[in-house]
Amino acid sequence: MAALNLARLIAVAADTIAAHAEELTALDQAIGDGDHGLNMKRGFEAVRAEADAFAAKPLPDALKAIGTKLVMTVGGASGPLFGTLFMALGKAIAADPDRKNLAAAFGKAVEAVAARGKSQIGQKTMLDVLQPVHDALAGDKTAAEIADIADAAAEATVPMKALRGRASFLGERSVGHMDAGARSTALLVRSVGQAIGESA
């Protein structure tokens, strides 16, 4: 794998979330609490503020620290879920991961998010993006292909009926709207691919 510039990756992710904060809020206003964009922006700006400190740590420790920061700053339902994703990834990843280790660690992180959210694929959540991304990672897809798969997976939540979270209270009225968490997950996947591509 290309050498990972974690500080650059954090900057790209934070820029991406900030640029799409209004879109994420609009998606969440349709079927959720309407706070997803602002919450995610706040969390990733907090991570950005400590990017150099995170980047100085070994990768597993850095990911766990980022996860902890997200839990503390994102709030809402998303904070614990995105925090769990990063913390579980940090627990399972090697300090200098190869593709096989990254895919295996990401798989563990996806399982941790499913357990934390008591959810599974097909319930109109971020898992509907995370699982296809894991499969693509394990299947040796390129970063660009993985980003496209993530975008398509987020789009695929539109016709789903929400079965978890605030959106599930709407029942059939949740159909026809993209899940905000799925969209933000896809945005982060693309930003990671972009940052890794820059350092290749």
XYZ file of C-alpha atoms in Angstrom:
200
model
C 0.000 0.000 0.000
C 1.046 3.610 -0.536
C 2.506 5.391 2.461
C -0.343 6.941 4.401
C -0.200 10.666 5.113
C -2.704 10.685 7.971
C -2.688 14.452 8.445
C -3.528 14.915 4.757
C -6.217 12.238 4.944
C -7.830 14.004 7.919
C -7.746 17.341 6.067
C -9.380 15.868 2.956
C -12.055 14.109 5.030
C -12.828 17.243 7.051
C -12.948 19.384 3.894
C -15.299 16.893 2.249
C -17.692 16.751 5.197
C -17.672 20.562 5.513
C -18.397 20.977 1.803
C -21.364 18.602 2.026
C -22.686 19.581 5.481
C -25.774 21.320 4.099
C -26.548 18.370 1.814
C -26.236 15.944 4.741
C -28.471 18.142 6.879
C -31.095 18.301 4.129
C -31.059 14.508 3.787
C -31.419 14.148 7.548
C -34.218 16.731 7.734
C -36.271 14.556 5.388
C -36.275 11.439 7.568
C -34.151 12.084 10.673
C -33.338 14.691 13.295
C -31.912 17.175 10.793
C -28.597 17.505 12.622
C -26.349 15.047 10.781
C -24.486 17.572 8.652
C -23.663 19.929 11.508
C -22.784 17.067 13.846
C -20.411 15.447 11.356
C -18.822 18.785 10.502
C -18.249 19.539 14.188
C -16.678 16.126 14.775
C -14.321 16.219 11.818
C -13.275 19.809 12.545
C -12.366 18.618 16.066
C -10.296 15.820 14.534
C -8.692 18.283 12.119
C -7.677 20.514 15.051
C -5.582 17.653 16.424
C -4.450 16.190 13.101
C -0.735 16.613 13.757
C -1.005 14.889 17.138
C -2.951 11.999 15.618
C -0.509 11.700 12.720
C 2.413 11.402 15.142
C 0.945 8.221 16.642
C 1.269 4.687 15.247
C -1.677 4.075 12.903
C -3.635 1.760 15.262
C -3.374 4.271 18.129
C -4.219 7.172 15.833
C -7.398 5.503 14.576
C -8.517 4.661 18.111
C -7.872 8.260 19.211
C -9.808 9.614 16.233
C -12.694 7.300 17.083
C -12.729 8.522 20.668
C -12.709 12.148 19.489
C -15.636 11.487 17.150
C -17.678 9.887 19.932
C -17.027 12.942 22.100
C -17.758 15.586 19.465
C -20.194 14.322 16.810
C -23.050 13.581 19.176
C -26.427 12.253 18.099
C -26.743 8.680 16.920
C -23.835 9.011 14.504
C -21.096 9.815 17.035
C -21.016 6.383 18.664
C -21.317 4.629 15.291
C -18.571 6.506 13.439
C -16.471 6.447 16.612
C -16.911 2.684 16.851
C -15.891 2.304 13.203
C -12.562 4.052 13.783
C -11.879 2.511 17.197
C -12.558 -1.020 15.985
C -10.457 -0.415 12.880
C -7.623 0.769 15.114
C -7.848 -2.345 17.260
C -7.599 -4.698 14.290
C -5.241 -2.921 11.892
C -1.471 -3.365 11.706
C 0.897 -0.417 12.147
C 1.904 -0.805 8.486
C -1.041 -2.655 6.946
C -1.047 -4.437 3.638
C -4.226 -4.779 1.584
C -5.181 -8.104 3.193
C -4.805 -6.735 6.736
C -6.725 -3.569 5.846
C -9.625 -5.583 4.437
C -9.699 -7.883 7.471
C -9.526 -4.965 9.911
C -12.257 -3.108 8.044
C -14.401 -6.225 8.245
C -13.989 -6.274 12.031
C -14.911 -2.583 12.147
C -18.072 -3.181 10.114
C -19.059 -5.977 12.505
C -18.495 -3.634 15.461
C -20.717 -0.948 13.927
C -23.451 -3.519 13.290
C -23.268 -4.674 16.908
C -23.209 -1.114 18.274
C -26.187 -0.055 16.176
C -27.996 -3.402 16.524
C -28.474 -3.253 12.769
C -27.751 -5.219 9.638
C -27.459 -4.601 5.922
C -30.733 -3.705 4.203
C -32.074 -1.528 7.030
C -31.201 1.843 5.421
C -28.131 2.730 7.492
C -24.422 3.387 7.021
C -23.958 -0.402 7.043
C -25.479 -0.487 3.576
C -22.353 1.346 2.392
C -19.806 -0.178 4.772
C -20.485 -3.784 3.775
C -20.109 -3.293 -0.002
C -16.965 -1.231 0.648
C -15.529 -4.096 2.686
C -16.384 -6.574 -0.065
C -14.702 -4.304 -2.627
C -11.598 -3.953 -0.450
C -11.395 -7.716 -0.075
C -11.925 -8.087 -3.822
C -8.910 -5.980 -4.821
C -10.907 -3.124 -6.346
C -9.092 0.169 -6.949
C -9.705 3.232 -4.773
C -11.750 4.838 -7.561
C -13.836 1.684 -7.997
C -14.424 1.456 -4.242
C -15.553 5.105 -4.149
C -18.010 4.452 -6.987
C -19.305 1.363 -5.196
C -19.815 3.433 -2.020
C -21.726 6.120 -3.935
C -23.936 3.520 -5.601
C -24.559 1.820 -2.261
C -25.666 5.122 -0.697
C -27.956 5.736 -3.674
C -29.393 2.249 -3.175
C -30.737 3.279 0.254
C -33.269 5.602 -1.442
C -35.909 2.915 -2.169
C -35.325 1.124 1.159
C -37.685 1.395 4.121
C -35.792 2.411 7.248
C -35.813 -0.224 9.971
C -33.372 1.397 12.429
C -32.970 4.846 13.945
C -35.270 7.856 13.903
C -36.145 7.268 10.249
C -37.738 3.908 11.152
C -40.558 5.784 12.915
C -41.696 7.051 9.513
C -42.266 3.578 8.141
C -43.164 3.726 4.439
C -42.584 7.510 4.396
C -38.854 6.831 4.739
C -38.907 5.320 1.244
C -37.659 7.672 -1.455
C -34.973 9.383 0.629
C -31.252 8.624 0.872
C -29.976 7.769 4.334
C -27.774 10.625 5.573
C -25.371 8.261 7.363
C -24.962 6.194 4.217
C -24.204 9.363 2.246
C -21.634 10.654 4.748
C -19.999 7.223 4.818
C -19.711 7.244 1.017
C -18.232 10.761 1.118
C -15.608 9.624 3.623
C -14.752 6.545 1.554
C -14.164 8.739 -1.507
C -12.070 11.221 0.482
C -9.879 8.436 1.885
C -9.347 7.061 -1.601
C -8.467 10.541 -2.848
C -5.952 11.133 -0.057
C -4.327 7.731 -0.524
C -4.171 8.317 -4.261
C -2.382 11.623 -3.706
C 0.316 9.886 -1.657
C 0.741 6.961 -4.044
